[in-house]
Amino acid sequence: MAVSWRKDSVYRDGSLNYGRLALYAIMIFVAIIWGAPFIWMFVTSIKPDTEVISYPPTWWPNEPTLEFYTRLFNSFPMLQWFRNSLIVATITTVLTLATNILAAYPLARMRFRGRKIVLLIILSTFLLPGEILLVPLFLGMIKFKLANTYFSIAVPAAANAFGVFLMTQFFLTIPVELEEAGRLDGCSRLGLLWRIFIPLSKPVIATVAIFTFVRSWNDFFWPLIISNTDATRTVPVGLAIFVGRGLSMRFGVIMASAAAATIPAVIFFLLLQRYFVRGISTTGLQG
Amino acid sequence: MSSATTPKEKRATSSWNSIKNDLIAYAFMAPYLFLFIVFLLLPAFVGVYASFTKWGIIGEPKWRGLRNYTKLLNSEIFIESLQNTLYFVVLAAIPLIVLGFLLALLVNQKLRGRNITRAIVFLPHVVSVAAVGIIFQWILERSVGLLNYYLGLLGVYPPINWLGDPDSAMPAIAITTIWWTVNGNMIIYLAGLQDIPEDLYEAAKIDGAGRWQELRFVTIPMLMPVNAFVIPLTVIACWRVFGQVFVMTRGGPQGSTFTVAQFIYETAFVKFDMGVASAAGVILMLITLSFTIVQLRAMKVI
């Protein structure tokens, strides 16, 4: 029986049968489990006050309203938090990209003393739980009077080794001939990096940029510790310590805050999905 | 260099060239290495040093030898935080790995809508833990929460006080965590599945293997290298659980969800006892490192 068989197809002809129906049922179930919390958050946030704790729960409000959003933005400096998050994530991302591209070039393409040791030390920090760093970083920031600055929130995150690793891996795949041709044309090493490596590495640069941005946007533990004024506080920290606290049953406003924080991230993701998938599947590192 | 060079001069030039080469390499790396050393390597060493000292928020550290460690190991709260975290690791890490694998198998099937399913499962990845925590607080609410309503329809009575009952709080945190982060493992396993060469399946087919046998003798063995990094990274992430707990329960009720990271937070940034907090951080590091080594040994990776 010479039947062609594809690994991602359980049933050769794709017709509906019980096994395939079961798979569809499971898939729909999975989609509901992972999708429903988002929908529920959004629906709750546009309900009028009286409908939030209706029983049984309703999946669409009788009278949709943005009342909770008005209340949210009137009671909390959400826009300031957003601005802070944006500034912090931008600083981290730009700094990460600039330093990582430069560092990845010699690690991938030059022979120099100490290369293996540098790589080993950088990579070994993947296994280091970051909690050990919090106290020294905190004390250092206090000592240099840098607590509650964008610098203190944004810069330590740029020391993460994920981007260096990913870019080094990618630079290794760029053909040597291109580099040699560039050198014959009299390109300096910086010129090679700028004219050959960076243009060829756009996908991986985009992956690192997006990952770093989202990681920074969502970072929680460090910003929680190092910033305690609204002037620098980021969205997740503001959400966790103000909006979500002490408002036991006011879930409408709370869900409006969660939605306000989540919707930009979701749009961002939908536009740039493939870069996320690439970043995770090539490094195993998850944000 | 126009004039002829003696061998001695040549050696000198080449060693100068190699030094120059090294200097260029390090100049390229300098900005990153500066960040890496100042914000990662140095703090790691200072953290270990701090664990042997008494160190407040101001003033100089005082050497205390191993006293922070003996204090911790005799502290009921710390031991409980270790037990709680271990419980969380068991509750969350195993489903994160197994479910991650099963979801990857599912969305690797040729089904209509698999791309959108992948996207939906992946979506929580970009949401901050603060938002995830408050969404699940609302869903898990005892009297009007969504989950209890549907469980009630299935006959679960009385309603579960998810976050208010010491028995169910940690499982609730684990459920939240699985929903939030299983997608990372799913994507890694999916990439692993797509890397398995087709001919292995064809060979299995010729040998008369059924679908279960293919899974057992082709898919799972071929995914062993993937396991070698999914398992340690998942377990390390679980040992470090913080944000979910901070947002959803703050370690309660009755300390039932008080984890090691929560202990470090309270000790360092509420009580400002930096030495003891650092010692707890070192213990956390030793636990995750030894787990990783044992696991990689068992899998014969190292």
Coordinates of C-alpha atoms in Angstrom, one line a residue:
Chain A
M1 CA 0.0 0.0 0.0
A2 CA 1.9 3.0 -1.2
V3 CA 0.0 5.7 0.5
S4 CA 1.6 9.1 0.9
W5 CA 1.5 10.0 4.5
R6 CA 1.9 13.5 6.0
K7 CA 3.1 13.8 9.5
D8 CA 0.7 16.6 10.4
S9 CA -2.3 14.8 9.1
V10 CA -3.8 11.9 11.1
Y11 CA -6.3 11.1 8.4
R12 CA -5.1 10.7 4.9
D13 CA -8.1 12.0 3.0
G14 CA -9.1 14.7 5.4
S15 CA -12.7 13.5 5.5
L16 CA -14.7 13.8 8.7
N17 CA -14.8 10.8 10.9
Y18 CA -15.1 10.3 14.6
G19 CA -11.4 10.8 15.4
R20 CA -11.3 14.0 13.4
L21 CA -14.5 15.3 15.0
A22 CA -13.0 14.6 18.4
L23 CA -9.9 16.6 17.5
Y24 CA -12.1 19.5 16.4
A25 CA -14.1 19.3 19.6
I26 CA -10.8 19.4 21.6
M27 CA -9.5 22.3 19.6
I28 CA -12.7 24.3 20.1
F29 CA -12.6 23.6 23.8
V30 CA -9.0 24.8 23.9
A31 CA -9.8 28.0 22.0
I32 CA -12.7 28.7 24.4
I33 CA -10.6 28.1 27.5
W34 CA -7.8 30.4 26.3
G35 CA -10.1 33.0 24.7
A36 CA -12.9 33.3 27.2
P37 CA -11.0 35.2 29.9
F38 CA -10.1 37.9 27.4
I39 CA -13.7 38.2 26.3
W40 CA -15.0 38.1 29.8
M41 CA -12.6 40.9 30.9
F42 CA -13.7 43.0 28.0
V43 CA -17.4 42.4 28.4
T44 CA -17.2 43.1 32.1
S45 CA -15.4 46.4 31.5
I46 CA -18.2 47.7 29.2
K47 CA -21.1 46.7 31.5
P48 CA -23.1 49.2 33.5
D49 CA -22.5 49.0 37.2
T50 CA -25.7 47.2 37.9
E51 CA -24.9 44.4 35.5
V52 CA -21.4 43.4 36.5
I53 CA -22.4 40.9 39.1
S54 CA -25.5 39.7 37.4
Y55 CA -26.3 36.1 38.0
P56 CA -26.3 34.1 35.8
P57 CA -23.4 35.9 34.1
T58 CA -24.3 37.6 30.8
W59 CA -21.9 37.5 27.8
W60 CA -23.1 40.9 26.4
P61 CA -24.3 43.9 28.4
N62 CA -27.9 45.1 27.9
E63 CA -26.5 48.6 27.7
P64 CA -22.8 48.7 26.9
T65 CA -21.1 51.8 28.4
L66 CA -17.6 53.2 28.8
E67 CA -18.5 54.4 32.3
F68 CA -15.8 52.2 33.9
Y69 CA -13.2 53.6 31.6
T70 CA -14.1 57.1 32.5
R71 CA -13.9 56.3 36.2
L72 CA -10.6 54.5 35.7
F73 CA -8.9 57.4 33.9
N74 CA -10.4 59.9 36.4
S75 CA -9.3 58.0 39.5
F76 CA -5.9 56.7 38.4
P77 CA -3.0 58.3 36.5
M78 CA -3.3 55.6 33.8
L79 CA -2.0 57.9 31.0
Q80 CA 1.1 58.7 33.1
W81 CA 1.7 55.0 33.7
F82 CA 1.4 54.3 30.0
R83 CA 3.8 57.0 29.2
N84 CA 6.3 55.6 31.8
S85 CA 5.9 52.1 30.4
L86 CA 6.5 53.3 26.9
I87 CA 9.6 55.3 27.8
V88 CA 11.1 52.5 29.9
A89 CA 10.4 49.8 27.2
T90 CA 11.9 52.0 24.5
I91 CA 15.1 52.7 26.5
T92 CA 15.6 49.1 27.3
T93 CA 14.9 48.0 23.7
V94 CA 17.2 50.6 22.0
L95 CA 20.0 49.9 24.5
T96 CA 19.6 46.1 24.1
L97 CA 19.7 46.3 20.3
A98 CA 22.7 48.6 20.1
T99 CA 24.8 46.7 22.6
N100 CA 23.8 43.2 21.5
I101 CA 24.5 43.8 17.8
L102 CA 27.9 45.1 18.5
A103 CA 28.7 42.2 21.0
A104 CA 27.4 39.5 18.7
Y105 CA 29.7 40.4 15.8
P106 CA 33.0 39.4 17.4
L107 CA 31.4 36.5 19.2
A108 CA 30.2 35.0 15.9
R109 CA 32.8 36.1 13.5
M110 CA 36.2 36.8 15.1
R111 CA 38.8 34.7 16.7
F112 CA 40.1 36.3 19.9
R113 CA 41.4 35.3 23.2
G114 CA 38.7 34.5 25.8
R115 CA 35.9 34.0 23.3
K116 CA 34.8 30.7 24.7
I117 CA 34.9 32.0 28.3
V118 CA 33.0 35.1 27.5
L119 CA 30.3 33.0 25.8
L120 CA 30.2 30.5 28.6
I121 CA 29.8 33.2 31.3
I122 CA 27.1 35.0 29.3
L123 CA 25.1 31.8 28.6
S124 CA 25.4 30.5 32.1
T125 CA 23.4 33.4 33.4
F126 CA 20.3 31.9 31.7
L127 CA 20.2 29.5 34.6
L128 CA 20.6 32.2 37.2
P129 CA 17.4 33.0 39.1
G130 CA 17.2 36.8 38.9
E131 CA 16.0 37.1 42.6
I132 CA 19.7 37.0 43.7
L133 CA 20.2 40.3 41.8
L134 CA 17.4 42.3 43.3
V135 CA 19.0 43.2 46.6
P136 CA 22.4 44.4 45.2
L137 CA 20.7 46.3 42.3
F138 CA 18.3 47.9 44.7
L139 CA 21.1 48.9 47.1
G140 CA 23.2 50.2 44.3
M141 CA 20.4 52.3 42.8
I142 CA 19.7 53.8 46.3
K143 CA 23.4 54.5 46.9
F144 CA 23.8 56.3 43.6
K145 CA 20.4 58.1 44.1
L146 CA 18.9 56.6 41.0
A147 CA 15.8 55.0 42.5
N148 CA 12.6 56.3 40.9
T149 CA 14.3 57.1 37.7
Y150 CA 13.6 55.7 34.2
F151 CA 17.3 54.8 34.2
S152 CA 16.9 52.5 37.2
I153 CA 13.9 50.7 35.8
A154 CA 15.1 50.4 32.2
V155 CA 18.9 49.9 32.1
P156 CA 19.4 46.7 34.2
A157 CA 17.0 44.9 31.9
A158 CA 19.4 45.5 29.0
A159 CA 22.0 43.3 30.6
N160 CA 19.9 40.2 29.7
A161 CA 21.9 37.8 27.5
F162 CA 19.0 36.5 25.4
G163 CA 19.6 38.9 22.5
V164 CA 23.3 38.4 22.4
F165 CA 22.7 34.7 22.2
L166 CA 20.1 34.9 19.5
M167 CA 22.1 37.4 17.3
T168 CA 25.3 35.4 17.7
Q169 CA 23.5 32.3 16.5
F170 CA 22.2 34.2 13.5
F171 CA 25.4 35.9 12.6
L172 CA 27.1 32.5 12.4
T173 CA 24.8 31.6 9.5
I174 CA 25.8 34.6 7.3
P175 CA 28.1 33.3 4.5
V176 CA 31.8 34.1 5.0
E177 CA 32.1 35.0 1.3
L178 CA 29.9 38.1 1.8
E179 CA 32.2 39.3 4.6
E180 CA 35.3 38.7 2.5
A181 CA 33.8 40.5 -0.5
G182 CA 33.1 43.4 1.8
R183 CA 36.6 43.4 3.2
L184 CA 38.1 43.4 -0.4
D185 CA 36.1 46.5 -1.0
G186 CA 37.9 48.1 1.9
C187 CA 35.1 47.9 4.5
S188 CA 36.1 48.3 8.1
R189 CA 34.7 45.9 10.6
L190 CA 32.1 48.5 11.6
G191 CA 31.3 49.0 8.0
L192 CA 30.9 45.2 7.5
L193 CA 28.5 45.1 10.4
W194 CA 26.5 48.1 9.2
R195 CA 26.4 47.2 5.5
I196 CA 26.2 43.4 5.5
F197 CA 25.3 42.0 8.9
I198 CA 22.6 44.4 10.0
P199 CA 20.6 44.4 6.7
L200 CA 20.8 40.6 6.5
S201 CA 19.7 40.2 10.1
K202 CA 16.5 42.2 10.0
P203 CA 14.3 39.3 11.0
V204 CA 16.3 38.4 14.1
I205 CA 16.8 42.1 15.0
A206 CA 13.0 42.5 14.9
T207 CA 12.5 39.4 17.0
V208 CA 14.9 40.6 19.7
A209 CA 13.4 44.1 19.6
I210 CA 9.8 42.9 20.0
F211 CA 10.7 40.4 22.7
T212 CA 12.7 42.9 24.7
F213 CA 9.9 45.5 24.3
V214 CA 7.2 43.1 25.5
R215 CA 9.4 41.7 28.3
S216 CA 10.1 45.2 29.5
W217 CA 6.5 46.4 29.1
N218 CA 5.3 43.5 31.3
D219 CA 8.2 43.3 33.8
F220 CA 6.9 43.3 37.3
F221 CA 9.2 42.4 40.2
W222 CA 12.0 44.9 39.5
P223 CA 9.8 48.0 38.7
L224 CA 7.7 47.2 41.7
I225 CA 10.7 47.5 43.9
I226 CA 12.6 50.4 42.3
S227 CA 9.8 52.8 41.6
N228 CA 7.3 54.1 44.1
T229 CA 6.1 57.4 42.6
D230 CA 3.6 57.9 39.8
A231 CA 6.2 59.9 37.9
T232 CA 8.0 56.7 37.0
R233 CA 5.6 53.8 37.9
T234 CA 4.8 51.5 35.0
V235 CA 1.4 50.1 34.0
P236 CA 1.7 46.6 35.6
V237 CA 2.9 48.0 38.9
G238 CA 0.2 50.6 39.0
L239 CA -2.4 48.0 38.1
A240 CA -1.3 45.6 40.8
I241 CA -0.9 47.9 43.7
F242 CA -3.6 50.5 43.2
V243 CA -6.4 49.4 40.8
G244 CA -6.5 45.8 41.9
R245 CA -6.2 46.4 45.6
G246 CA -8.8 47.5 48.1
L247 CA -11.7 47.6 45.6
S248 CA -13.0 44.2 46.5
M249 CA -16.2 44.1 44.5
R250 CA -15.6 46.9 42.0
F251 CA -14.6 44.5 39.3
G252 CA -15.9 46.8 36.5
V253 CA -13.2 49.4 37.0
I254 CA -10.6 46.7 37.6
M255 CA -11.5 44.9 34.4
A256 CA -11.4 48.2 32.5
S257 CA -7.9 48.7 33.8
A258 CA -6.9 45.1 32.8
A259 CA -8.5 45.7 29.3
A260 CA -6.7 49.1 28.9
A261 CA -3.4 47.4 29.7
T262 CA -4.1 44.3 27.6
I263 CA -5.6 45.6 24.4
P264 CA -2.5 47.4 23.1
A265 CA -0.4 44.3 23.8
V266 CA -2.9 42.1 22.0
I267 CA -2.9 44.4 18.9
F268 CA 0.8 44.5 19.0
F269 CA 0.9 40.7 19.1
L270 CA -1.5 40.2 16.3
L271 CA 0.5 42.4 14.1
L272 CA 3.8 40.8 14.9
Q273 CA 2.9 37.2 15.7
R274 CA 5.6 35.5 13.6
Y275 CA 8.4 37.2 15.4
F276 CA 7.3 36.0 18.8
V277 CA 7.0 32.5 17.6
R278 CA 10.5 32.6 16.1
G279 CA 12.0 34.1 19.2
I280 CA 10.6 31.4 21.4
S281 CA 11.2 28.4 19.2
T282 CA 14.8 29.3 18.4
T283 CA 16.0 30.0 22.0
G284 CA 13.5 28.4 24.3
L285 CA 13.4 31.7 26.2
Q286 CA 10.1 33.1 27.2
G287 CA 10.0 36.7 27.8
Chain B
M1 CA 55.3 47.6 5.2
S2 CA 57.8 48.1 2.3
S3 CA 61.1 47.0 3.8
A4 CA 61.9 43.3 4.3
T5 CA 61.2 42.0 7.8
T6 CA 63.4 39.6 9.8
P7 CA 61.6 36.6 11.3
K8 CA 61.9 38.3 14.7
E9 CA 60.2 41.4 13.5
K10 CA 57.6 39.3 11.8
R11 CA 56.7 37.6 15.0
A12 CA 56.4 40.9 16.7
T13 CA 54.1 42.2 14.0
S14 CA 51.9 39.1 14.1
S15 CA 51.7 39.2 17.8
W16 CA 50.8 42.9 17.6
N17 CA 48.2 42.1 15.0
S18 CA 46.7 39.4 17.2
I19 CA 46.6 41.8 20.2
K20 CA 45.1 44.4 17.9
N21 CA 42.5 41.8 16.8
D22 CA 41.7 41.0 20.4
L23 CA 41.4 44.7 21.3
I24 CA 38.9 45.2 18.4
A25 CA 36.9 42.2 19.5
Y26 CA 36.6 43.5 23.0
A27 CA 35.9 47.1 21.9
F28 CA 32.9 45.7 20.0
M29 CA 31.7 43.9 23.1
A30 CA 32.6 46.6 25.6
P31 CA 29.2 48.4 25.7
Y32 CA 27.4 45.1 26.3
L33 CA 30.0 43.7 28.7
F34 CA 29.8 46.9 30.7
L35 CA 26.0 46.4 31.1
F36 CA 26.5 42.7 31.7
I37 CA 29.1 43.2 34.4
V38 CA 27.5 46.1 36.2
F39 CA 23.9 45.0 36.2
L40 CA 24.2 41.2 36.1
L41 CA 27.6 39.6 37.0
L42 CA 28.6 42.0 39.8
P43 CA 25.2 42.1 41.5
A44 CA 25.2 38.2 41.4
F45 CA 28.5 38.2 43.3
V46 CA 27.4 41.0 45.7
G47 CA 24.2 39.0 46.3
V48 CA 26.2 36.0 47.4
Y49 CA 28.4 38.2 49.6
A50 CA 25.4 40.0 51.1
S51 CA 24.0 36.6 52.2
F52 CA 26.9 36.4 54.7
T53 CA 26.3 39.8 56.1
K54 CA 23.9 41.9 58.1
W55 CA 22.9 44.7 55.7
G56 CA 20.2 47.3 56.1
I57 CA 19.0 49.8 53.6
I58 CA 21.6 52.2 54.8
G59 CA 25.0 51.7 56.5
E60 CA 27.7 49.3 55.9
P61 CA 27.4 45.5 55.8
K62 CA 28.5 43.6 58.8
W63 CA 30.0 40.1 58.4
R64 CA 27.8 37.4 60.0
G65 CA 29.3 34.3 58.5
L66 CA 26.6 31.6 58.1
R67 CA 24.2 33.0 60.6
N68 CA 21.7 34.2 58.0
Y69 CA 21.6 30.6 56.7
T70 CA 21.1 29.0 60.1
K71 CA 18.5 31.6 60.9
L72 CA 16.6 30.8 57.7
L73 CA 16.8 27.0 58.1
N74 CA 15.4 27.4 61.6
S75 CA 12.7 29.8 60.4
E76 CA 9.3 28.2 60.2
I77 CA 8.1 30.8 57.7
F78 CA 11.0 30.2 55.4
I79 CA 10.7 26.4 55.5
E80 CA 6.9 26.8 54.8
S81 CA 7.7 29.1 51.9
L82 CA 10.0 26.4 50.5
Q83 CA 7.3 23.7 50.9
N84 CA 4.7 26.0 49.4
T85 CA 6.9 26.7 46.4
L86 CA 7.7 23.0 45.9
Y87 CA 4.0 22.3 46.0
F88 CA 3.5 24.9 43.4
V89 CA 6.3 23.5 41.2
V90 CA 4.6 20.1 41.3
L91 CA 1.2 21.6 40.6
A92 CA 2.3 23.8 37.8
A93 CA 5.5 22.5 36.2
I94 CA 4.2 19.0 35.3
P95 CA 1.0 20.3 33.5
L96 CA 3.0 23.1 31.9
I97 CA 5.3 20.5 30.3
V98 CA 2.7 17.8 29.5
L99 CA 0.0 20.2 28.4
G100 CA 2.5 22.2 26.4
F101 CA 3.4 19.0 24.5
L102 CA -0.2 17.9 24.0
L103 CA -1.2 21.4 22.8
A104 CA 1.7 21.3 20.3
L105 CA 0.5 17.9 19.0
L106 CA -3.0 19.3 18.7
V107 CA -2.2 22.5 16.8
N108 CA 0.3 20.5 14.6
Q109 CA -2.6 18.5 13.2
K110 CA -4.0 19.5 9.8
L111 CA -7.2 21.0 11.1
R112 CA -9.0 24.0 9.9
G113 CA -8.6 26.8 12.4
R114 CA -5.4 25.5 13.9
N115 CA -3.6 28.8 13.2
I116 CA -6.2 30.8 15.0
T117 CA -6.1 28.3 17.9
R118 CA -2.4 28.7 18.1
A119 CA -2.8 32.5 18.2
I120 CA -5.5 32.4 20.9
V121 CA -3.4 30.0 23.1
F122 CA -0.4 32.2 22.6
L123 CA -2.2 35.5 23.4
P124 CA -1.7 35.5 27.2
H125 CA 2.0 35.5 26.5
V126 CA 2.0 39.2 25.8
V127 CA -0.2 40.1 28.8
S128 CA 1.4 41.3 32.0
V129 CA 1.1 39.3 35.1
A130 CA -0.7 42.1 36.8
A131 CA -3.5 42.0 34.2
V132 CA -3.6 38.2 34.3
G133 CA -3.8 38.2 38.1
I134 CA -6.7 40.6 38.3
I135 CA -8.6 38.9 35.4
F136 CA -8.3 35.6 37.3
Q137 CA -9.3 37.1 40.6
W138 CA -12.5 38.1 38.9
I139 CA -13.0 34.7 37.2
L140 CA -12.2 32.8 40.4
E141 CA -14.4 35.0 42.6
R142 CA -16.4 32.7 44.9
S143 CA -20.0 33.9 44.7
V144 CA -20.3 35.6 41.3
G145 CA -17.2 34.3 39.5
L146 CA -17.5 32.8 36.1
L147 CA -15.7 29.5 36.9
N148 CA -17.9 28.7 39.9
Y149 CA -21.0 29.5 37.8
Y150 CA -20.1 26.9 35.2
L151 CA -18.9 24.4 37.7
G152 CA -22.2 24.9 39.5
L153 CA -24.0 23.9 36.2
L154 CA -21.9 20.8 36.3
G155 CA -23.1 20.0 39.8
V156 CA -20.1 21.3 41.9
Y157 CA -21.7 22.4 45.1
P158 CA -21.0 24.3 47.4
P159 CA -19.0 26.8 45.3
I160 CA -15.3 26.7 45.8
N161 CA -13.7 29.6 47.6
W162 CA -10.7 29.5 45.2
L163 CA -8.5 32.2 46.5
G164 CA -10.0 32.3 50.0
D165 CA -9.4 28.7 51.1
P166 CA -5.9 27.5 52.0
D167 CA -6.6 24.2 50.2
S168 CA -7.6 25.7 46.9
A169 CA -5.5 28.9 46.7
M170 CA -2.3 27.3 45.4
P171 CA -4.2 25.2 42.8
A172 CA -5.9 28.4 41.7
I173 CA -2.5 30.1 41.3
A174 CA -1.3 27.1 39.4
I175 CA -4.3 27.2 37.0
T176 CA -3.7 30.8 36.4
T177 CA 0.0 30.2 35.7
I178 CA -0.8 27.4 33.3
W179 CA -3.2 29.5 31.4
W180 CA -0.7 32.3 31.2
T181 CA 2.5 30.5 30.3
V182 CA 1.8 27.1 28.7
N183 CA 2.0 28.7 25.3
G184 CA 5.8 29.1 25.5
N185 CA 6.3 25.4 25.9
M186 CA 3.7 24.7 23.2
I187 CA 5.7 26.8 20.7
I188 CA 9.0 25.1 21.6
Y189 CA 7.4 21.6 21.2
L190 CA 5.7 22.7 18.0
A191 CA 9.1 23.7 16.6
G192 CA 10.5 20.4 17.8
L193 CA 7.7 18.4 16.1
Q194 CA 8.2 20.2 12.8
D195 CA 11.9 19.4 12.9
I196 CA 11.3 15.6 13.0
P197 CA 12.2 14.3 9.6
E198 CA 9.3 12.9 7.6
D199 CA 11.1 9.7 6.6
L200 CA 11.1 8.5 10.2
Y201 CA 7.4 8.5 10.1
E202 CA 7.4 6.8 6.7
A203 CA 9.8 4.2 8.0
A204 CA 7.6 3.6 11.0
K205 CA 4.6 3.3 8.7
I206 CA 6.3 0.7 6.6
D207 CA 7.1 -1.3 9.8
G208 CA 3.4 -1.2 10.5
A209 CA 3.4 1.2 13.4
G210 CA 0.1 2.6 14.5
R211 CA -0.4 6.2 15.7
W212 CA 0.3 5.4 19.3
Q213 CA 3.4 3.5 18.4
E214 CA 4.6 6.4 16.2
L215 CA 4.1 8.7 19.1
R216 CA 5.9 6.4 21.5
F217 CA 8.8 5.3 19.3
V218 CA 9.3 8.3 17.0
T219 CA 7.8 11.5 18.3
I220 CA 8.7 11.3 22.0
P221 CA 12.3 10.0 21.6
M222 CA 12.9 12.6 18.9
L223 CA 11.8 15.4 21.3
M224 CA 14.2 14.4 24.0
P225 CA 16.7 17.3 23.2
V226 CA 13.7 19.7 23.4
N227 CA 12.8 18.3 26.8
A228 CA 16.4 18.9 27.9
F229 CA 15.8 22.6 27.9
V230 CA 12.0 22.8 28.3
I231 CA 12.0 20.9 31.6
P232 CA 14.8 22.9 33.5
L233 CA 13.5 26.3 32.2
T234 CA 9.9 25.5 33.2
V235 CA 11.0 24.2 36.7
I236 CA 13.2 27.3 37.3
A237 CA 10.4 29.6 36.3
C238 CA 8.0 27.8 38.7
W239 CA 10.5 28.1 41.6
R240 CA 10.6 31.8 40.9
V241 CA 6.8 32.3 41.0
F242 CA 6.1 35.8 42.3
G243 CA 3.8 38.2 40.3
Q244 CA 0.7 35.9 40.3
V245 CA 0.9 35.4 44.0
F246 CA 1.6 39.1 44.7
V247 CA -1.4 40.2 42.8
M248 CA -3.9 37.5 43.6
T249 CA -3.3 36.5 47.2
R250 CA -0.2 38.3 48.6
G251 CA 0.8 34.9 50.1
G252 CA -2.5 34.2 51.8
P253 CA -4.9 32.8 52.9
Q254 CA -3.1 31.8 56.1
G255 CA 0.3 31.8 54.3
S256 CA -0.8 29.0 52.0
T257 CA 0.6 30.6 48.9
F258 CA 3.6 32.3 50.5
T259 CA 6.4 31.4 48.2
V260 CA 10.2 31.8 48.3
A261 CA 10.1 34.9 46.0
Q262 CA 7.4 36.4 48.2
F263 CA 9.6 35.7 51.2
I264 CA 12.5 37.5 49.5
Y265 CA 10.3 40.4 48.6
E266 CA 9.0 40.8 52.2
T267 CA 12.3 40.3 53.9
A268 CA 14.3 42.7 51.6
F269 CA 11.8 45.4 50.7
V270 CA 9.3 45.5 53.5
K271 CA 11.6 44.6 56.5
F272 CA 14.8 45.8 54.7
D273 CA 16.8 42.8 56.0
M274 CA 19.0 42.5 53.0
G275 CA 21.4 39.9 54.3
V276 CA 18.7 37.3 55.1
A277 CA 16.9 38.1 51.8
S278 CA 20.1 37.4 49.9
A279 CA 20.6 34.2 51.7
A280 CA 17.1 33.1 50.7
G281 CA 18.1 34.1 47.1
V282 CA 21.2 32.0 47.3
I283 CA 19.2 29.0 48.6
L284 CA 16.7 29.5 45.7
M285 CA 19.6 29.5 43.3
L286 CA 21.2 26.4 44.7
I287 CA 17.8 24.6 44.5
T288 CA 17.3 25.4 40.9
L289 CA 20.9 24.8 39.9
S290 CA 21.0 21.4 41.5
F291 CA 17.7 20.4 40.0
T292 CA 19.0 21.4 36.6
I293 CA 22.2 19.4 37.0
V294 CA 20.4 16.3 38.3
Q295 CA 17.9 16.5 35.5
L296 CA 20.5 17.0 32.7
R297 CA 22.5 14.2 34.2
A298 CA 19.5 11.9 34.3
M299 CA 18.9 12.7 30.6
K300 CA 22.6 12.1 29.9
V301 CA 23.0 15.6 28.5
I302 CA 26.0 16.3 30.7

